[in-house]
XYZ file of C-alpha atoms in Angstrom:
411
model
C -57.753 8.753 22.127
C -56.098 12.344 21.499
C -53.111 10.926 22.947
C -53.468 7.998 20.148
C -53.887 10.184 17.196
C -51.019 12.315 17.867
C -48.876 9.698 18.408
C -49.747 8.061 14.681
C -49.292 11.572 13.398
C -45.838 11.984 14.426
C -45.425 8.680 13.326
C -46.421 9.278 9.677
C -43.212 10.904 8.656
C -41.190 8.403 10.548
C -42.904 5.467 7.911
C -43.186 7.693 4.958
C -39.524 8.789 4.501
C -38.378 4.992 3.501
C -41.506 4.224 1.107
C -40.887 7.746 -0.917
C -36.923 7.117 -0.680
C -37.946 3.175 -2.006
C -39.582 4.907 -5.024
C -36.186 5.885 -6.386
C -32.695 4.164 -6.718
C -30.116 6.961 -6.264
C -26.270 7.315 -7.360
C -23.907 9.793 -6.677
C -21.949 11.081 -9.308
C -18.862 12.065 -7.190
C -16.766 13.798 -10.053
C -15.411 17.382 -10.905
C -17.940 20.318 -11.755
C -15.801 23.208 -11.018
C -11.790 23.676 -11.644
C -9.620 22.925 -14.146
C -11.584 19.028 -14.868
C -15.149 20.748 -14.963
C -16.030 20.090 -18.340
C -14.965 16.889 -18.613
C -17.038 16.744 -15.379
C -20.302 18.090 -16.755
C -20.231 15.926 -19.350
C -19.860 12.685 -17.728
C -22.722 14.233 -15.568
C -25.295 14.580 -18.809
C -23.999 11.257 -19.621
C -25.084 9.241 -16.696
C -27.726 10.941 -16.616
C -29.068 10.411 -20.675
C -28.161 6.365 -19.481
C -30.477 7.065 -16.573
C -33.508 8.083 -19.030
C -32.623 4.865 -20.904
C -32.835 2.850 -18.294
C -36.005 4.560 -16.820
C -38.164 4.056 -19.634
C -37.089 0.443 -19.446
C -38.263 -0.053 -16.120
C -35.878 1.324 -13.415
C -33.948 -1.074 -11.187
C -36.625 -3.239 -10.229
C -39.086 -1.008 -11.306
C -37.968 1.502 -9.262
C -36.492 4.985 -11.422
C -32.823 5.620 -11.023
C -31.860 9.356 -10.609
C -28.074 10.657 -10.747
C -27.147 13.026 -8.483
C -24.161 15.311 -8.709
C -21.742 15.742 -6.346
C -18.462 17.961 -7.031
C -15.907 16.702 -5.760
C -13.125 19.349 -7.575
C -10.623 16.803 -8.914
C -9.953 16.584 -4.844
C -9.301 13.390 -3.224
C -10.267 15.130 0.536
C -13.125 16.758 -0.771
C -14.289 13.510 -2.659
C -14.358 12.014 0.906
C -16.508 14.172 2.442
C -19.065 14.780 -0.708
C -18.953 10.139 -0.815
C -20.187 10.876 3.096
C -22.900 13.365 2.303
C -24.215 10.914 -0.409
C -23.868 8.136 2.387
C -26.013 10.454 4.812
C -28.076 11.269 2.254
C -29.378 6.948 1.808
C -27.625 6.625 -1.255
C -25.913 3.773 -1.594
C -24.006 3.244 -4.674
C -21.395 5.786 -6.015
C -19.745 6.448 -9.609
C -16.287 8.436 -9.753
C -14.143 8.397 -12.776
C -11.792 11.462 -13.123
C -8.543 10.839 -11.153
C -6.741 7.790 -9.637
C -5.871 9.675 -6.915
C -9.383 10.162 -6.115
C -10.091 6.689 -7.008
C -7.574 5.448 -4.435
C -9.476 7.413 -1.727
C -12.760 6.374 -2.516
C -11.734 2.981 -2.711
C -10.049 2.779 1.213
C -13.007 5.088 2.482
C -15.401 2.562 0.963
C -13.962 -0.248 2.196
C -13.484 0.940 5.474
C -17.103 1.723 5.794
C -18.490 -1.288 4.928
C -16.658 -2.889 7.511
C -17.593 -0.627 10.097
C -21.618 -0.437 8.936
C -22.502 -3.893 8.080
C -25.993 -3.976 6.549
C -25.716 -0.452 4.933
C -23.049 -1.136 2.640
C -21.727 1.066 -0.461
C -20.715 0.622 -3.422
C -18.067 2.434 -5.357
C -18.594 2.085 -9.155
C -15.156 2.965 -11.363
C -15.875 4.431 -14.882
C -12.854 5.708 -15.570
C -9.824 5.835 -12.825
C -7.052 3.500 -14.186
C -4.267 3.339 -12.016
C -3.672 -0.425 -11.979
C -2.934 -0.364 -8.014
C -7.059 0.156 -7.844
C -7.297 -3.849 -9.058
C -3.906 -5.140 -7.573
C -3.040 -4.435 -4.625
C -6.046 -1.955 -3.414
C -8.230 -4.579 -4.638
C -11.360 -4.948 -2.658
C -14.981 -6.186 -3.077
C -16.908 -3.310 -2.978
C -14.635 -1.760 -6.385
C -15.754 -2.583 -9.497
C -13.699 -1.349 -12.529
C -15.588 -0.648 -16.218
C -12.420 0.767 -17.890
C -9.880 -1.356 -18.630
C -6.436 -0.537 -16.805
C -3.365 1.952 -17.798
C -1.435 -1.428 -18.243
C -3.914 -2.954 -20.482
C -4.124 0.258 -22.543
C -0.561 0.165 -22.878
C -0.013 -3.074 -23.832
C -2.213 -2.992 -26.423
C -0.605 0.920 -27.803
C 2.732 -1.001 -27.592
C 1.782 -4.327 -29.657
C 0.974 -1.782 -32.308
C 3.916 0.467 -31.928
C 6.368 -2.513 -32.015
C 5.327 -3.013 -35.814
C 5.689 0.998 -36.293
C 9.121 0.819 -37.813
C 9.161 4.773 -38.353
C 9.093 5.236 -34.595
C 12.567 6.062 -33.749
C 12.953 8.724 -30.855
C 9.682 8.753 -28.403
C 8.757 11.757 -25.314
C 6.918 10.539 -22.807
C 5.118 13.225 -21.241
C 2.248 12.778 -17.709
C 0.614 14.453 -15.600
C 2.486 14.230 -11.498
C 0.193 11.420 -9.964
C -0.340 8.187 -9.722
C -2.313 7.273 -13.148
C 0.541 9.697 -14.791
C 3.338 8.312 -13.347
C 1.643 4.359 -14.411
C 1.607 4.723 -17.563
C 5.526 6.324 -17.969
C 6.554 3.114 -16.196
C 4.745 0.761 -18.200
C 5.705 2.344 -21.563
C 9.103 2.122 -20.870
C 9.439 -1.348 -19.515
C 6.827 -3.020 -22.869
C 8.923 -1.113 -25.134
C 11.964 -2.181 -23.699
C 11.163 -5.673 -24.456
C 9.255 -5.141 -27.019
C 11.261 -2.251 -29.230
C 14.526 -1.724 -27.292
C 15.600 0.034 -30.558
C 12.898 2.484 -29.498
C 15.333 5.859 -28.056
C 13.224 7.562 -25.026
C 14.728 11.104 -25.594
C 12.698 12.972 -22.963
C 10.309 11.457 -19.622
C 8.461 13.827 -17.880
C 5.683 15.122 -15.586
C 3.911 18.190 -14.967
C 1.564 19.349 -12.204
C -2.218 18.066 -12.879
C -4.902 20.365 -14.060
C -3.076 23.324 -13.032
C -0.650 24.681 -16.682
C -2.057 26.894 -18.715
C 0.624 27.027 -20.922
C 2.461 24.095 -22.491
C 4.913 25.970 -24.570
C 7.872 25.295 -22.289
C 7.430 21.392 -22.593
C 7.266 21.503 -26.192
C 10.061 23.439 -26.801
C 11.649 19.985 -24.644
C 9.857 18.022 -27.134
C 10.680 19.671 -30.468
C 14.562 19.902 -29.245
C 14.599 16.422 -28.007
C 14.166 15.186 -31.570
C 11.299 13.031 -30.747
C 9.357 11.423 -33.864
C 6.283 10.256 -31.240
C 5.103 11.228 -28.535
C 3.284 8.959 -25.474
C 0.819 10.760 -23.119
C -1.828 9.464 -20.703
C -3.095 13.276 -20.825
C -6.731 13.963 -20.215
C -9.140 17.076 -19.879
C -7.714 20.368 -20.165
C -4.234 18.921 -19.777
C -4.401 16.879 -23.103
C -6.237 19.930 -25.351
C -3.295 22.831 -24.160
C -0.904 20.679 -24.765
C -1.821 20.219 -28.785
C -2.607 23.661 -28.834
C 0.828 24.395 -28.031
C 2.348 22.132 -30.305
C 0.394 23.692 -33.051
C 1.000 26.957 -32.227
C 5.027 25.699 -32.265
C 4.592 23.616 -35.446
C 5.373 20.435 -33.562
C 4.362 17.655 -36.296
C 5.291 14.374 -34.568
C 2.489 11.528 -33.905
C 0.849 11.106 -30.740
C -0.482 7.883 -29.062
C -2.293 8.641 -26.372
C -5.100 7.601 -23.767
C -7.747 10.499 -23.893
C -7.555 12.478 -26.884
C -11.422 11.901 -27.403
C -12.273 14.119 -24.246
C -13.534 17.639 -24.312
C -11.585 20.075 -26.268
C -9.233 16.916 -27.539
C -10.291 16.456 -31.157
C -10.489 20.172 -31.675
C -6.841 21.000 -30.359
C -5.863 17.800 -33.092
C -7.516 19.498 -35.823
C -6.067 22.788 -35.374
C -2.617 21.786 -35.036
C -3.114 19.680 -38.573
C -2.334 16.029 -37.245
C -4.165 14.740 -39.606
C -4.591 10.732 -38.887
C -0.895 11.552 -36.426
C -2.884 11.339 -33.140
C -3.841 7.743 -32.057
C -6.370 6.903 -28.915
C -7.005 3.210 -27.479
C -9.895 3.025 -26.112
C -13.141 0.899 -25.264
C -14.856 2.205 -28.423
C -15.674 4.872 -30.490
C -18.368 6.582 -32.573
C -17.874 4.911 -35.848
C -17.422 1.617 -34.969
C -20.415 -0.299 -37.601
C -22.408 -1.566 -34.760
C -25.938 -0.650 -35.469
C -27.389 -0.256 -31.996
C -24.523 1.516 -30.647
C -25.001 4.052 -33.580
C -28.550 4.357 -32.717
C -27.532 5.718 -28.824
C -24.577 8.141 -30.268
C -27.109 9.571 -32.468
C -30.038 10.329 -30.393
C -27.038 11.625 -27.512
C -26.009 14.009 -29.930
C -29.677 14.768 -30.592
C -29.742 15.942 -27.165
C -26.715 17.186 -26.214
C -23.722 18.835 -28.235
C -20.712 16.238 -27.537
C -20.261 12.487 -28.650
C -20.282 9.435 -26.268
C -16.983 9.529 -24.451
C -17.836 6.644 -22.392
C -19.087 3.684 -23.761
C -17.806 1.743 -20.525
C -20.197 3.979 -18.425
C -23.149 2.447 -20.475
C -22.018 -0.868 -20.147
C -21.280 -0.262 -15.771
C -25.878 1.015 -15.988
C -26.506 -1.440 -18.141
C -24.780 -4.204 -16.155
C -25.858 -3.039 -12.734
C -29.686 -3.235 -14.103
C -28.643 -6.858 -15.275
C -27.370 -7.586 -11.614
C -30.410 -6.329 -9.985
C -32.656 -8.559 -11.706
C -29.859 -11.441 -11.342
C -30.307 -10.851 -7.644
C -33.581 -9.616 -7.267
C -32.262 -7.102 -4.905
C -30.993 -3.654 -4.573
C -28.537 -4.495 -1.689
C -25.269 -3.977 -2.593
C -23.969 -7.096 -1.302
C -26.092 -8.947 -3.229
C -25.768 -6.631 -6.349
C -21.882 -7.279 -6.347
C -21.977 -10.955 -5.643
C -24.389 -10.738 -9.118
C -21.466 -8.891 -10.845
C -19.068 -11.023 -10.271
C -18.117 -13.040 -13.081
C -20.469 -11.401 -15.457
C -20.905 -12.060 -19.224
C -21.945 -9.254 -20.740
C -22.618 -8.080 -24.504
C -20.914 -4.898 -24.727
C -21.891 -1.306 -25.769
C -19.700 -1.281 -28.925
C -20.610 -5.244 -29.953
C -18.876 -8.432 -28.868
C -18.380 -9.861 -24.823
C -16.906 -8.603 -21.878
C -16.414 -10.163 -18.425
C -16.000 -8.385 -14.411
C -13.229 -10.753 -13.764
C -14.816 -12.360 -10.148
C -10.822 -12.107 -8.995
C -9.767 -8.547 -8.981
C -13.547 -7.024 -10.059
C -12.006 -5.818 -13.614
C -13.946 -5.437 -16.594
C -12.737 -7.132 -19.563
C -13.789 -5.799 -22.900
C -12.452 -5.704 -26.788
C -10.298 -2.666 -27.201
C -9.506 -0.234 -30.124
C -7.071 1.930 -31.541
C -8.415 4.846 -33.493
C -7.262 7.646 -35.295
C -8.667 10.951 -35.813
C -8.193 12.735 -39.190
C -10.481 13.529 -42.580
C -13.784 11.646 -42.539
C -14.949 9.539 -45.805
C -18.373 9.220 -46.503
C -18.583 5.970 -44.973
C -17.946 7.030 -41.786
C -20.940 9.298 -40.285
C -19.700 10.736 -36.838
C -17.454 13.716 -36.701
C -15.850 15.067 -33.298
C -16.635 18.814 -32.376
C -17.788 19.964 -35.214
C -14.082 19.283 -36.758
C -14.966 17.632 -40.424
C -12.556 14.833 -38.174
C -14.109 11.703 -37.108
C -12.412 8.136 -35.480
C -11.189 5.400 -37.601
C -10.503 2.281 -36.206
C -6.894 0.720 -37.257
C -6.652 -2.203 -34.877
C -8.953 -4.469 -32.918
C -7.881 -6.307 -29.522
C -10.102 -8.932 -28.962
C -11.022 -9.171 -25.218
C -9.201 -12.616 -24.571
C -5.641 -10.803 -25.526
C -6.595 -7.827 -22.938
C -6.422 -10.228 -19.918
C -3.228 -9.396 -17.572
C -3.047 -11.195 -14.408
C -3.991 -9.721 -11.097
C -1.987 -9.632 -7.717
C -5.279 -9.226 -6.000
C -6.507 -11.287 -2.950
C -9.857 -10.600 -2.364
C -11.230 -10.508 0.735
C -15.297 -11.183 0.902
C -18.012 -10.246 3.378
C -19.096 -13.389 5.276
């Protein structure tokens, strides 16, 4: 009998471990919270987690609470590996990156490679924000699911307006040295060939990511080149030095770019003067007259002190609560097959769709501008007196590129 109880003691732990873990669904938050992308980092942290909250007093996943857990990762595509394995040994088993392609592109093989070497403990890798079209083409796989749209789908849409910008004469292109930087240089130069060959490209460059502290040297480029406009898939720290340099040069040209929203962005615009001269496309934006997406920027901004970068990131928790209860499951297998071909009703109003062929969101799109707000428009940006205005619309039927992906599904 002694022999008995022991045995059902030591057994206890063995049986409780899985029903505590079952009381929580967990995701990893494998994105920078040190280094030169940390507050960009931190924010899409408080994000995730304010979603999580919403979610939560919804009813979980399933009625189970979902909890966020950070992982830094440093803007490092090694070290993203081995923090995506500590999640793994950790039971969770779906993970959200955003900052970095080249991280992305990592994430994407090391996912994919586990699944087929752990078949019934799959992973999933959830993609707010890493745009490198490669990631949907020819990295495609069926664990990747993409909320943002893709650097080629931003640019289209930046070009379509551009090409009826007949004061844009002389244009610098100017990325950061990887892949998503070195994507959107190529695309801008091949739409606006056929689009605006009158369009002079007077200066193409990239610069290390994350790591210059001073941007005065490139400007000087830009102010000698002549350029009127200036294209830049800049984000983070990268994107705020590099207005603060122009401003502290006097460079007055405009500036279409993809992340001019993010930390430090809206400020750098405000104190170099471009007033309504700095254009972002984007998924959405605070001021967009949707009432229930008003509602959530207000009450974020109740909370914390920044506005709702991501409205894709609501609409990846909101759509993998809707796949849960779709499947009735929290296996990832099953929670993907859900996605797949999802209509959904978007953060910022009207439908999107996870294309079932390459797993990439489709949503409508905006371009914005950030100058002087009227009193019709309620959000500001960092405390600027600045706030968003839309100026064009793309509805999500003319965002639709095709997809060189071939898909290859579990059996």
């Amino acid at each position: 009998m002694r022999k008995l109880v022991m045995a059902a003691a030591l057994a206890l732990p063995m049986f409780g471990v899985p029903a505590m873990a079952q009381e929580t669904v967990k995701i990893a938050y494998i994105d920078p919270l040190s280094g030169g992308g940390a507050s960009i980092g931190e924010i899409g942290l408080k994000t995730f987690q304010f979603i999580a909250e919403e979610l939560n007093a919804k009813g979980g996943l399933l009625g189970k609470k979902v909890e966020i857990v950070a992982f830094d990762n440093k803007t490092n595509p090694q070290e993203s590996l081995i923090q995506a394995q500590k999640a793994i040994d950790a039971g969770i088993r779906i993970l959200t990156q955003g900052n970095g392609s080249s991280v992305a592109g990592a994430l994407t093989d090391f996912v994919s490679k586990y699944n087929e070497r752990n078949p019934g403990k799959e992973v999933l890798y959830f993609n707010y924000a890493a745009v490198d079209p490669v990631l949907t083409n020819e990295k495609c796989n069926f664990w990747h699911f993409r909320w943002d749209a893709n650097s080629d789908i931003k640019m289209e849409a930046l070009t379509n307006y551009m090409k009826g910008t007949p004061s844009i004469k002389k244009l610098y292109l100017i990325n950061q040295d990887y892949s998503f930087g070195e994507s959107v240089r190529s695309a801008a130069k091949k739409m606006l060939a056929a689009k605006r060959p009158d369009i002079e490209i007077v200066g193409n460059e990239l610069h290390p990511l994350l790591k210059i502290t001073d941007f005065a040297p490139y400007i000087a480029k830009i102010k000698a080149s002549g350029a009127d406009s200036v294209i830049t898939g800049n984000w983070g720290q990268d994107f705020a030095l590099l207005l603060k340099a122009a401003a502290d040069a006097g460079l007055k040209v405009n500036w279409y770019t993809y992340y001019a929203g993010g930390t430090g962005g809206p400020t750098a615009v405000k104190q170099a003067n471009l007033n309504n001269q700095v254009f972002q496309i984007s998924e959405g934006f605070a001021n967009i007259d949707h009432p229930s997406s008003m509602a959530f920027e207000k009450a974020l901004r109740a909370k914390y002190d920044f506005s709702l970068f991501y409205p894709r990131a609501v609409n990846q928790m909101r759509m993998l609560a809707a796949a849960t209860e779709k499947a009735k499951s929290l296996e990832p297998v099953k929670i993907a097959a859900a996605l797949e071909g999802m209509e959904f009703d978007v953060f910022n109003g009207g439908k999107g769709m996870m294309r079932k062929d390459d797993h990439q969101f489709f949503q409508p799109m905006y371009i914005a501008t950030l100058g002087d707000l009227t009193k019709k428009e309620p959000f500001d940006e960092e405390k600027t007196g600045w706030g968003w205005k839309g100026i064009a619309k793309i509805e999500t039927a003319q965002t639709m590129l095709p997809t060189t992906c071939k898909m290859e599904r579990p059996k």
